[in-house]
mmCIF file of C-alpha atoms in Angstrom:
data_model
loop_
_atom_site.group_PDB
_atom_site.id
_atom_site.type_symbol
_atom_site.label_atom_id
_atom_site.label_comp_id
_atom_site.label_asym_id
_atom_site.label_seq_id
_atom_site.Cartn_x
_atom_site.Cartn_y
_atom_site.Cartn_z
ATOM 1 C CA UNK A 89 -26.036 42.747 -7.028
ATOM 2 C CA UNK A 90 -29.433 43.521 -5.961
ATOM 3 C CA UNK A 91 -31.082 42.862 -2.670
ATOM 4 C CA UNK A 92 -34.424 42.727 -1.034
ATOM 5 C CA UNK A 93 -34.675 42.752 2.966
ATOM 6 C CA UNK A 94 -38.060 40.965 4.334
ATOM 7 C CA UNK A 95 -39.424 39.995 7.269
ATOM 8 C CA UNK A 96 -41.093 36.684 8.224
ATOM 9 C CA UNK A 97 -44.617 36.037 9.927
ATOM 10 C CA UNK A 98 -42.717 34.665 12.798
ATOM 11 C CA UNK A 99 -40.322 38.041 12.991
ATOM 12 C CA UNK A 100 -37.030 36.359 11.464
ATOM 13 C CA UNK A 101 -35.078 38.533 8.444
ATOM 14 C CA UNK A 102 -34.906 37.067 4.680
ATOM 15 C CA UNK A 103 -32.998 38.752 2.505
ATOM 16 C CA UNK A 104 -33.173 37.832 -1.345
ATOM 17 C CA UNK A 105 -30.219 38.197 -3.963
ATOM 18 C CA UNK A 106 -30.300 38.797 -7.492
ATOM 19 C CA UNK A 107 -28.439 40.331 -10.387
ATOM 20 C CA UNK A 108 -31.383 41.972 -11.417
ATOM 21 C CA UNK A 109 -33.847 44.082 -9.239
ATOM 22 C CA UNK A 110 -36.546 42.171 -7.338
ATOM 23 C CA UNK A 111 -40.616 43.191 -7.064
ATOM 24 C CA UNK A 112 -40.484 45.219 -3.786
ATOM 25 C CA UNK A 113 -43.767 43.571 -3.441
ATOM 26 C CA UNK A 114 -42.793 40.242 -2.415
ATOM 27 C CA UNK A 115 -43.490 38.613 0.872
ATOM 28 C CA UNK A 116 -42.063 36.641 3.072
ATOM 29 C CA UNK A 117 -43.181 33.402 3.747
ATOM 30 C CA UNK A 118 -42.758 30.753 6.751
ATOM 31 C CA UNK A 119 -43.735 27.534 7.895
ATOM 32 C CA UNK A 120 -44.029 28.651 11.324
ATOM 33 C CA UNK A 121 -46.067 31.447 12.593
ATOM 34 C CA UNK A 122 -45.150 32.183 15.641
ATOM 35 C CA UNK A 123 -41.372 32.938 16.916
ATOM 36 C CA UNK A 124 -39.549 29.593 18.364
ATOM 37 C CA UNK A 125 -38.986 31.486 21.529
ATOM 38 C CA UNK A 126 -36.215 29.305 22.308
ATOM 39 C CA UNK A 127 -32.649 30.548 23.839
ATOM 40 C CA UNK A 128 -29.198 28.526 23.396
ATOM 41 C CA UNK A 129 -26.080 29.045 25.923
ATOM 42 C CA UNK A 130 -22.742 28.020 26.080
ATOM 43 C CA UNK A 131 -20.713 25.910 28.582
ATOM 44 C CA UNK A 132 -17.181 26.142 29.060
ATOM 45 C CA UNK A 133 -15.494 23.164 28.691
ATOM 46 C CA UNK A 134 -12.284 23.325 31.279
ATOM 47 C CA UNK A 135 -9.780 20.526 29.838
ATOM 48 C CA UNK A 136 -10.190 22.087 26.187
ATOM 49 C CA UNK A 137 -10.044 25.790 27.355
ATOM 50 C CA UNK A 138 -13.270 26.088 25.140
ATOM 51 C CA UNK A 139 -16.878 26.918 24.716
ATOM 52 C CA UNK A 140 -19.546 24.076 23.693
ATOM 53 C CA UNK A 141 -23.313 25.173 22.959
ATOM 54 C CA UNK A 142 -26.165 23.954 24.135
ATOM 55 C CA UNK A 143 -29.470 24.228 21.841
ATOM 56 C CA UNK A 144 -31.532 21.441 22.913
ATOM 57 C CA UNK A 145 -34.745 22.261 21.059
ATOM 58 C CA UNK A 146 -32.746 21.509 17.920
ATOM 59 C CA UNK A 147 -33.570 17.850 18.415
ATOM 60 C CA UNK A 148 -37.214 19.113 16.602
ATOM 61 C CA UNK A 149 -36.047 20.580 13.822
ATOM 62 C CA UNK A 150 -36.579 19.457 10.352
ATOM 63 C CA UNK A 151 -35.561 16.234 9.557
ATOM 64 C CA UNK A 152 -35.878 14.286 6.011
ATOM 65 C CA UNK A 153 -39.240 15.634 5.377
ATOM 66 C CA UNK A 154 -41.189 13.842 2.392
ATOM 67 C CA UNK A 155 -40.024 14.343 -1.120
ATOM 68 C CA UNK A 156 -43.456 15.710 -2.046
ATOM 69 C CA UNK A 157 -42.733 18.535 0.947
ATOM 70 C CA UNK A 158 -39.248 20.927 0.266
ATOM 71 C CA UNK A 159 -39.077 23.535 3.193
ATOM 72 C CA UNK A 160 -36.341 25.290 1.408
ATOM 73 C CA UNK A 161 -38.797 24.971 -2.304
ATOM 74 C CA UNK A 162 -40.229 27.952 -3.474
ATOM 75 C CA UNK A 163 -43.689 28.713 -2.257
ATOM 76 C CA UNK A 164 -46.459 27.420 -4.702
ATOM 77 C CA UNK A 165 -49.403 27.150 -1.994
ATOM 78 C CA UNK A 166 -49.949 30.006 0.586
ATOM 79 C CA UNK A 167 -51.869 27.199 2.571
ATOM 80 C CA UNK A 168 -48.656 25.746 2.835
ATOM 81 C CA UNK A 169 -45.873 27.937 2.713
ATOM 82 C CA UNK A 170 -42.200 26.987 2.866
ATOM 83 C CA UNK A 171 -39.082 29.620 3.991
ATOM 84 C CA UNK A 172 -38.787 31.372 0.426
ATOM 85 C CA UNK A 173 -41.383 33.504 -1.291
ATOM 86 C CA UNK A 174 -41.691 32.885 -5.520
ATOM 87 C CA UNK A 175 -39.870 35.483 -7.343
ATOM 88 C CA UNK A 176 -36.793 36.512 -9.687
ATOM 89 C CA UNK A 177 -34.116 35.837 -6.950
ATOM 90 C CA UNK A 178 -31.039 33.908 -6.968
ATOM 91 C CA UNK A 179 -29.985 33.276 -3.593
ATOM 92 C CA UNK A 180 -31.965 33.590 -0.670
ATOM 93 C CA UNK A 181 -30.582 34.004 3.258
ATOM 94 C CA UNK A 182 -33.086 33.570 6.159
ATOM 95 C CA UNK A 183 -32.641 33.034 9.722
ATOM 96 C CA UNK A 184 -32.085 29.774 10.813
ATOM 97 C CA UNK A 185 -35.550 28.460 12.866
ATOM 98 C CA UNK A 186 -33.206 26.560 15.297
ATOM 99 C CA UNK A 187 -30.169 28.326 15.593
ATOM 100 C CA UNK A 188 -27.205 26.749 17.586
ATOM 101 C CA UNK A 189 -26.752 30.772 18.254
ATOM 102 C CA UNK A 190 -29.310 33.027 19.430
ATOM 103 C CA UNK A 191 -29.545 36.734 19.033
ATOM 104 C CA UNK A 192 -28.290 39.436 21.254
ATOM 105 C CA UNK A 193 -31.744 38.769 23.215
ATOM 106 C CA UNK A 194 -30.690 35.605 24.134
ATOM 107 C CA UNK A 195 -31.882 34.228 27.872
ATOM 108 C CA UNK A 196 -29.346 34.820 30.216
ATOM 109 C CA UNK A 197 -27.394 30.853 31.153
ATOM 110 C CA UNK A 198 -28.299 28.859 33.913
ATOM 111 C CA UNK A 199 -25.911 28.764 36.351
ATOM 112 C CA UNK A 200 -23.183 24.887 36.786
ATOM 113 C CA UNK A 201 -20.053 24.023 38.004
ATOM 114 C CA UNK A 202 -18.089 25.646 34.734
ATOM 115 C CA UNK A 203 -18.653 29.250 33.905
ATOM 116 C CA UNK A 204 -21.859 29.634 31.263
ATOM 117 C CA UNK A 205 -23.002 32.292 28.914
ATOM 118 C CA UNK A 206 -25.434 33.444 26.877
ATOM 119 C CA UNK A 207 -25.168 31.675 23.015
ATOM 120 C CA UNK A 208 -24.889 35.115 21.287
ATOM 121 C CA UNK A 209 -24.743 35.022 17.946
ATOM 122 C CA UNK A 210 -26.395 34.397 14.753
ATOM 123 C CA UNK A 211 -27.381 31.924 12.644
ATOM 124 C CA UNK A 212 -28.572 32.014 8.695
ATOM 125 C CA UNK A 213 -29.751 29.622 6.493
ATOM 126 C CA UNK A 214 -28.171 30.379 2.387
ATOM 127 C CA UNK A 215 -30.336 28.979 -0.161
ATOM 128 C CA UNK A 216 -27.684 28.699 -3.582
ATOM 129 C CA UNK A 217 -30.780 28.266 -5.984
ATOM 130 C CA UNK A 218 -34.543 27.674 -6.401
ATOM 131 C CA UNK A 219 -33.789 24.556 -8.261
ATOM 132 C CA UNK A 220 -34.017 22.039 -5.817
ATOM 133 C CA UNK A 221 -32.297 19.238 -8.308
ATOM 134 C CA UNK A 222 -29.284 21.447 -8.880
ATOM 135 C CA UNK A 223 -25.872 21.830 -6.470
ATOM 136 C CA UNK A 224 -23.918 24.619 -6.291
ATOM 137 C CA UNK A 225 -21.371 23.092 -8.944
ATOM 138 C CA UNK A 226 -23.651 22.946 -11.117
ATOM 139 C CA UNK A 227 -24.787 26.987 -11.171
ATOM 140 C CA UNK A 228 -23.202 28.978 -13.724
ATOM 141 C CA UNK A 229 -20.265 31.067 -13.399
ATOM 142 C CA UNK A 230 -22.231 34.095 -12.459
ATOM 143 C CA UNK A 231 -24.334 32.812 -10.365
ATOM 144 C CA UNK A 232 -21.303 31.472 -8.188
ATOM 145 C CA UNK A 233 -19.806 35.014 -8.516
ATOM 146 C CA UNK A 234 -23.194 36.468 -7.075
ATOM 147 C CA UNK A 235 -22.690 33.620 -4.152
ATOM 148 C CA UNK A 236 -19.623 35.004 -3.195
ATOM 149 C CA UNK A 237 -21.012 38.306 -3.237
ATOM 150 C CA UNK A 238 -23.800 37.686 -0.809
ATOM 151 C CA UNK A 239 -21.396 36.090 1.586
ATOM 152 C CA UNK A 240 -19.435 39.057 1.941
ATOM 153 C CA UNK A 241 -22.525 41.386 2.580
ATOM 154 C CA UNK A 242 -23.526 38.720 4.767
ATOM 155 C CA UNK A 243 -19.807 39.233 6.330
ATOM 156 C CA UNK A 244 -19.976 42.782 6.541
ATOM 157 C CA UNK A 245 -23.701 43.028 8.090
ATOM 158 C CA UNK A 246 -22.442 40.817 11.100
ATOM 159 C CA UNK A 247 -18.983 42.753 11.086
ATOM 160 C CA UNK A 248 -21.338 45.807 11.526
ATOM 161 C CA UNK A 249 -23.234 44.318 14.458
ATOM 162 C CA UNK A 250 -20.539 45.241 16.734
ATOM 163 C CA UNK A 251 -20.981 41.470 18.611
ATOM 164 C CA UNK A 252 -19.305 38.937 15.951
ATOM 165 C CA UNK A 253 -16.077 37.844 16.502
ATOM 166 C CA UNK A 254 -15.896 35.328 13.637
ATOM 167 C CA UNK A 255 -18.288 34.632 9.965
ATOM 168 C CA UNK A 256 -18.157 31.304 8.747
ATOM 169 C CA UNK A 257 -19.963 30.257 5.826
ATOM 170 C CA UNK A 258 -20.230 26.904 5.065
ATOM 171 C CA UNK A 259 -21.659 23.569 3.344
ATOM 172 C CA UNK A 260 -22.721 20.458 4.303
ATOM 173 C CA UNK A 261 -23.432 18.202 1.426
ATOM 174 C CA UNK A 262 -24.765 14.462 0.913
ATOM 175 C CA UNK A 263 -26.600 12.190 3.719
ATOM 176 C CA UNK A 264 -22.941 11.014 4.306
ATOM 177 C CA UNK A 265 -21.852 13.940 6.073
ATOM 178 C CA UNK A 266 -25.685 14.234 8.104
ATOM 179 C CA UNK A 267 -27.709 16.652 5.125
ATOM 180 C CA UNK A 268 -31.229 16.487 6.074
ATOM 181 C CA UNK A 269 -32.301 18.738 3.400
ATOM 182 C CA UNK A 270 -31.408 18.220 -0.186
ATOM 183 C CA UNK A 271 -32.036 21.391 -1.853
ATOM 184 C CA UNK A 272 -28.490 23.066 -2.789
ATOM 185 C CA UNK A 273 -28.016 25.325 0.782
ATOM 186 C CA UNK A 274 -25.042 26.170 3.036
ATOM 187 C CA UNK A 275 -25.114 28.385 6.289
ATOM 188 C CA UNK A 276 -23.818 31.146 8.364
ATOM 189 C CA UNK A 277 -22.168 30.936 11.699
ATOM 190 C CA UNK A 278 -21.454 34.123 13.155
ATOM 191 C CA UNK A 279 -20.086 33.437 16.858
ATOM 192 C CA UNK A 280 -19.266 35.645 19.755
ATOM 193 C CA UNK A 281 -16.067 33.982 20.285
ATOM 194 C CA UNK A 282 -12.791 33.202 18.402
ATOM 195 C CA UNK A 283 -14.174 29.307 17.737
ATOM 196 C CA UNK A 284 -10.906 26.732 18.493
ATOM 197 C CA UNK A 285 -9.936 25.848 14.524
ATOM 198 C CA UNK A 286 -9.868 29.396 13.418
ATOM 199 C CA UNK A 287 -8.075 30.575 17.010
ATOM 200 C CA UNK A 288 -5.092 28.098 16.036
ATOM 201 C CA UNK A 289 -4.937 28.901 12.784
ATOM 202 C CA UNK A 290 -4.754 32.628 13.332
ATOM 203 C CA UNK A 291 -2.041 31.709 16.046
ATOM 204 C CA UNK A 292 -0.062 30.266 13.123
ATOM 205 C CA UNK A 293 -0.682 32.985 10.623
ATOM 206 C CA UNK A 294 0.397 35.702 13.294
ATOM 207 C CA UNK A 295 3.193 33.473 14.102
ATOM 208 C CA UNK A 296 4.464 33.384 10.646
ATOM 209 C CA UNK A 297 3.412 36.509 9.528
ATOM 210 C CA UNK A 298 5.736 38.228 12.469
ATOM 211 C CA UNK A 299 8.790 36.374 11.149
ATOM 212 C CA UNK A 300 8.584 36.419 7.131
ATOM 213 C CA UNK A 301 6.168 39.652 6.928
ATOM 214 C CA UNK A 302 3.828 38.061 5.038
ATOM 215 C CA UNK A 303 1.325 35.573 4.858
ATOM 216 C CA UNK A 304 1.395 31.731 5.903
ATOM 217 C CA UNK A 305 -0.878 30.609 2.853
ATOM 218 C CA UNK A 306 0.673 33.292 0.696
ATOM 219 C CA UNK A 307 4.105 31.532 0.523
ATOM 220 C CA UNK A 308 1.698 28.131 0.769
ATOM 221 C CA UNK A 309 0.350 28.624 -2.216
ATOM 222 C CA UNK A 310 3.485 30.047 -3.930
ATOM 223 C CA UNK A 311 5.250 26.500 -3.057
ATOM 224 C CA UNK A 312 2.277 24.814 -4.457
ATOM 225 C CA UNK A 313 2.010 26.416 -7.738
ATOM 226 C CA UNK A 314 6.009 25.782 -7.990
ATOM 227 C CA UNK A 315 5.817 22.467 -7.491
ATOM 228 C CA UNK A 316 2.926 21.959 -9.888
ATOM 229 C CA UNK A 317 2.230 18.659 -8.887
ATOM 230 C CA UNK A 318 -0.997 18.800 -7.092
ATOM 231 C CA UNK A 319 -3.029 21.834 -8.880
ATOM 232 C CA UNK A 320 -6.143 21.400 -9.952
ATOM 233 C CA UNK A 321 -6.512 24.722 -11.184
ATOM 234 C CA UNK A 322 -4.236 27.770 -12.160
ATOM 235 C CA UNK A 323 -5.631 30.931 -12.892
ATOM 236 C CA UNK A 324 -4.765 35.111 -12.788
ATOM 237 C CA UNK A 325 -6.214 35.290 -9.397
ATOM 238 C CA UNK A 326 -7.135 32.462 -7.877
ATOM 239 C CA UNK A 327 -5.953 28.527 -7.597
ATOM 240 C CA UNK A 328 -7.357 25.300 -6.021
ATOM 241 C CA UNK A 329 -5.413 22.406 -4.708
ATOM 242 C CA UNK A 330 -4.707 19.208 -3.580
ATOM 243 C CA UNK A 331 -2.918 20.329 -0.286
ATOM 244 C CA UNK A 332 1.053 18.589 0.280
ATOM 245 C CA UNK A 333 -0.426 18.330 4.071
ATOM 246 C CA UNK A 334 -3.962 16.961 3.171
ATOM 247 C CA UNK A 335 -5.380 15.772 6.668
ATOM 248 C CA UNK A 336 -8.620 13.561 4.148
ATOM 249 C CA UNK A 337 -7.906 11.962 0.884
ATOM 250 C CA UNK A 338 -9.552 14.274 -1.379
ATOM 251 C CA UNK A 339 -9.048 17.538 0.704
ATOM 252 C CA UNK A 340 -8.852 20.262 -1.690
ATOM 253 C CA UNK A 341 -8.101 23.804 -0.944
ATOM 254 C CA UNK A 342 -9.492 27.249 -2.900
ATOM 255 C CA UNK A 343 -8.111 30.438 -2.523
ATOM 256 C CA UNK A 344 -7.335 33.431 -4.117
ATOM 257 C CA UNK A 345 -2.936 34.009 -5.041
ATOM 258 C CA UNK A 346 -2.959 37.327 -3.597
ATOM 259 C CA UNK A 347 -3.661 37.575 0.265
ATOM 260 C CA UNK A 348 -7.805 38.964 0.803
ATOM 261 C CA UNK A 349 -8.989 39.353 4.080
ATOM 262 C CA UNK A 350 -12.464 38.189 4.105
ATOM 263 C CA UNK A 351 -14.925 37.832 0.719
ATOM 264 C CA UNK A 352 -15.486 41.761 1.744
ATOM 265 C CA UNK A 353 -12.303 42.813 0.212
ATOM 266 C CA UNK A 354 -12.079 40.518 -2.706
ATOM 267 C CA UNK A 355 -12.047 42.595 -6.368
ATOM 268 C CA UNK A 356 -14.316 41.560 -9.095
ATOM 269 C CA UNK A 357 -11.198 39.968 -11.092
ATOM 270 C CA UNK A 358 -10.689 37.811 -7.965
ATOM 271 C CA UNK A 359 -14.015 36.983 -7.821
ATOM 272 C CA UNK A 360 -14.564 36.158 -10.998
ATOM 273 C CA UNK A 361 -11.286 33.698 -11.023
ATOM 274 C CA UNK A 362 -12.627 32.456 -7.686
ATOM 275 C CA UNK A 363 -15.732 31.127 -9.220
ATOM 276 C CA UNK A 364 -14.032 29.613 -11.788
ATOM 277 C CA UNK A 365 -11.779 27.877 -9.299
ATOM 278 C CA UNK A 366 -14.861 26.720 -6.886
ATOM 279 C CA UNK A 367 -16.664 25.526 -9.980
ATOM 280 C CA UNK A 368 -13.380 23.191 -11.171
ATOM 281 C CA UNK A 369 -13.292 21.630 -7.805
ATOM 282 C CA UNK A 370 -17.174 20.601 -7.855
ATOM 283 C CA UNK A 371 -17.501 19.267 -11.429
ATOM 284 C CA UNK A 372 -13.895 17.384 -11.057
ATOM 285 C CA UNK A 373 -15.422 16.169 -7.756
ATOM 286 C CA UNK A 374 -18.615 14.984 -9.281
ATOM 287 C CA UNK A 375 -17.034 13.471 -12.423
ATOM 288 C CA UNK A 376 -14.453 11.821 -10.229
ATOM 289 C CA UNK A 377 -17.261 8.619 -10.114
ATOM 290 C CA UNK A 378 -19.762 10.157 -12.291
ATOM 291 C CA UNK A 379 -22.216 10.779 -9.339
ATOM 292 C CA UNK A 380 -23.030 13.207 -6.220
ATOM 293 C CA UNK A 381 -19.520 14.014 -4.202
ATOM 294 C CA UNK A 382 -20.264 14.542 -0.593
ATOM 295 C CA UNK A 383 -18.271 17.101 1.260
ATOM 296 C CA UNK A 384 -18.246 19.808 3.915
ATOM 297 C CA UNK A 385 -16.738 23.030 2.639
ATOM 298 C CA UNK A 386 -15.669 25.546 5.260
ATOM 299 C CA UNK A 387 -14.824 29.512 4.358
ATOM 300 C CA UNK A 388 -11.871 30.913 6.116
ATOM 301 C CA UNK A 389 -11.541 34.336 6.822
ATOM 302 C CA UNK A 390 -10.231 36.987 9.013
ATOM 303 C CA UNK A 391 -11.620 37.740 12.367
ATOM 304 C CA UNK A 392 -14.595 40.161 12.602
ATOM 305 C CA UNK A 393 -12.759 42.394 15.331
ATOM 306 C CA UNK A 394 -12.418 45.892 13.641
ATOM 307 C CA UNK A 395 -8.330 45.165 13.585
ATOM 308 C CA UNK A 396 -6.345 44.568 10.455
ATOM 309 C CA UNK A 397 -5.094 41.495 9.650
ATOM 310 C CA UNK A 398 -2.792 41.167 6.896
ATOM 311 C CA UNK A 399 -1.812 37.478 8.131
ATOM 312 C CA UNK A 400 -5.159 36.738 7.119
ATOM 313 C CA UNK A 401 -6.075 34.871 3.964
ATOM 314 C CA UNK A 402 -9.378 34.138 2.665
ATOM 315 C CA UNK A 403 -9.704 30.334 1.548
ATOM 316 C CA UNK A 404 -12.234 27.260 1.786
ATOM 317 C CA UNK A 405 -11.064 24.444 2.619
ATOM 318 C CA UNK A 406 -13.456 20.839 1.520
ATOM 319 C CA UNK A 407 -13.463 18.040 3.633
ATOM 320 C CA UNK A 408 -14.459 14.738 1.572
ATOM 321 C CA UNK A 409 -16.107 11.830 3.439
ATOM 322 C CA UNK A 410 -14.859 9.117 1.083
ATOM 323 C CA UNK A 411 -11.311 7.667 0.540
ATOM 324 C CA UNK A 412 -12.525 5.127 -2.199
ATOM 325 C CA UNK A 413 -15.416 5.124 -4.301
ATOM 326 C CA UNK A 414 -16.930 2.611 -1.710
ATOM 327 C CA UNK A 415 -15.313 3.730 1.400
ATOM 328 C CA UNK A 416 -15.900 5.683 3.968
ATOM 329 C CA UNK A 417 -13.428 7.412 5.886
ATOM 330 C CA UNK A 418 -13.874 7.087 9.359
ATOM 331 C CA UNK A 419 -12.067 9.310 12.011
ATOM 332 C CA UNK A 420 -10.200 6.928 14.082
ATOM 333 C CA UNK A 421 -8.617 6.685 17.465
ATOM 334 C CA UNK A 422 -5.598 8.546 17.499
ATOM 335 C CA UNK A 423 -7.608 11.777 14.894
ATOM 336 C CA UNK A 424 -10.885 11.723 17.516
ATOM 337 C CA UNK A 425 -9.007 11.086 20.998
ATOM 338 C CA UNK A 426 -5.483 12.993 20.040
ATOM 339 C CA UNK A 427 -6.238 14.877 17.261
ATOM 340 C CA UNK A 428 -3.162 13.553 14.954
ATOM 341 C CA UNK A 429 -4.315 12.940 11.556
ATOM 342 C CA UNK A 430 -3.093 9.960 10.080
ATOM 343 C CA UNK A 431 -3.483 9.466 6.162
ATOM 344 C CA UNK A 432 -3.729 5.971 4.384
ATOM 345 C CA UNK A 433 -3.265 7.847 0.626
ATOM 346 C CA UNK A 434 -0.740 10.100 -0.451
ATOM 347 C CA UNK A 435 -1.970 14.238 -1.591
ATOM 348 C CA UNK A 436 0.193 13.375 -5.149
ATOM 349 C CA UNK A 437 -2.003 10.453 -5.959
ATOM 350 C CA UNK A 438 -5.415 11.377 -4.844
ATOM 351 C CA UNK A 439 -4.843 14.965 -7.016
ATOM 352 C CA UNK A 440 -3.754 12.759 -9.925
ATOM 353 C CA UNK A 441 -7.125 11.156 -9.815
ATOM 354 C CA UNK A 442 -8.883 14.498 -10.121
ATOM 355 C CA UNK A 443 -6.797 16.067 -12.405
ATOM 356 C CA UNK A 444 -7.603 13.189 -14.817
ATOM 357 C CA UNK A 445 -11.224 14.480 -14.304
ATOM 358 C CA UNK A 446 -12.375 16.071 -17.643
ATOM 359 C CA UNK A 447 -14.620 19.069 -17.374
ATOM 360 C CA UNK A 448 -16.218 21.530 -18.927
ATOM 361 C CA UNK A 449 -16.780 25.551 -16.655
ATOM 362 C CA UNK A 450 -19.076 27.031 -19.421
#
């Protein structure tokens, strides 16, 4: 992996990614030329036990911009420049222009009735490809590999920060789960805090880890192979799923067999398998109705805190909008207000539908 470190016209870092080297002699471009100057914060929300940010100058960011304009394009005009420069790269990670976290710089909270704080942080936007009519499941094998790469550099620069407390990369994709921007991209969310889904989850991996001595998803993912029913793929090092306790209909988990910490410790072999896995999931989920499958896919990993954590297993975990191929799946009452899940379609038959899915990796 190769790497190029740039800095915008209005100050914030791009970093390009290839796997072969880049023209030190590219520049970064921007839309913007001068910094946003803006400053998040957090409020702490007293019923929850939780922190909520504030970033109200979000409401300008970009929002459906013309077809003929693609912010996240490569430059072809220096009149009008858009966040990535032309050049041989494959991925490209920039700051985010209107971060939900700021910097360590951030403005200090104003002071309320709950405790505040300042929004530190950092937010980046990850471009998968220059080819704005591609997805990720559609990149080759390699390219995927190289993804997985940058995310753990990306891991290990905020790790190395020394103010990070969690990395989670993930991606939004299709209008029906709020993309503005259509060009194949994910993000970054590096918080200062232990955010409340990991917290539990690390509750329950510590939990379980203390009793069995090893890992939650470990033995997980051992019962899941065994029972064979709800794979969608099997490999040497890594396996996706249909999970027995899927919360949506077409929840699928990837991770690799073996227990990996964060994408920082992950080997080439289980990188390589992990692609392949990732890749299954995406063209099964876009054959499934021979069109564009919508989901959010979220990275798990182990907190940023300098400690080991052996409980910790490295996994994404895709969150579907749809339960038919017409219908949306709403949260309702008791999921919003209580937070119990309540599932209209069994794991067995929704992973029977994609495993019928016919696809080709390479």
């Amino acid at each position: 992996m190769y790497s190029l470190d740039l800095t915008k016209p209005d100050g914030r870092a791009l970093t390009l990614y290839a796997r072969h080297p880049l023209d030190p002699k590219i520049v970064a471009p921007s839309p913007f030329p001068e910094p946003l100057n803006a400053s998040p914060h957090l409020r702490w929300h007293p019923l929850r036990g939780e922190w909520v940010t504030y970033a109200a100058y979000r409401q300008g960011r970009t929002f459906l911009p013309p077809p003929e304009y693609n912010p996240l394009g490569v430059t072809t005009d220096p009149a009008h420049p858009t966040e990535v420069p032309a050049g041989g790269w494959d991925v490209a990670v920039f700051d985010n222009r209107f971060p939900s976290l700021g910097g360590p710089d951030a403005e200090e909270p104003p002071e309320l009735i709950v405790p505040s704080a300042r929004a530190a942080g950092h937010c980046e936007v990850v471009v998968f490809t220059q080819d704005a009519r591609g997805s990720l499941g559609g990149l080759t094998l390699a390219h995927i590999e190289l993804l997985l790469q940058v995310w753990g550099d990306r891991t290990l620069r905020m790790v190395q920060r020394g103010d990070i407390a969690y990395v989670l990369p993930f991606e939004n994709r299709g209008a029906e789960v709020g993309v503005t921007l259509h060009h194949p991209h994910g993000q970054i969310y590096a918080y200062p805090v232990m955010p409340p889904v990991p917290v539990r989850m690390q509750q329950e991996a510590q939990r379980y880890y203390r009793g069995k001595g090893c890992g939650v998803l470990q033995d997980f993912i051992a019962g899941e192979r065994h029972a064979g029913l709800r794979m969608l793929y099997e490999g040497s090092h890594a396996v996706a799923f249909v999970p027995v306790c899927a919360r949506y209909p077409y929840e699928v988990w990837v991770a690799p067999i073996e227990p990996v910490e964060s994408f920082i410790q992950l080997t080439p072999d289980q990188r390589a398998d992990l692609a392949r896995a990732l890749k299954t999931v995406l063209l099964k989920y876009d054959g499934l109705w021979q069109r564009p499958f919508p989901y959010l896919m979220a990275w798990y990993q182990a907190p940023t805190d300098g400690e080991p954590h052996p409980e910790s297993h490295l996994h994404a975990q895709f969150y579907p909008p749809y339960r038919t191929r017409d219908r949306l799946k709403y949260l309702a009452g008791t999921e919003i207000a209580a937070g119990f899940f309540a599932m209209d379609a069994l794991p067995e038959e929704k992973a029977g539908e994609l495993q019928r899915v016919e696809i080709a990796l390479e």
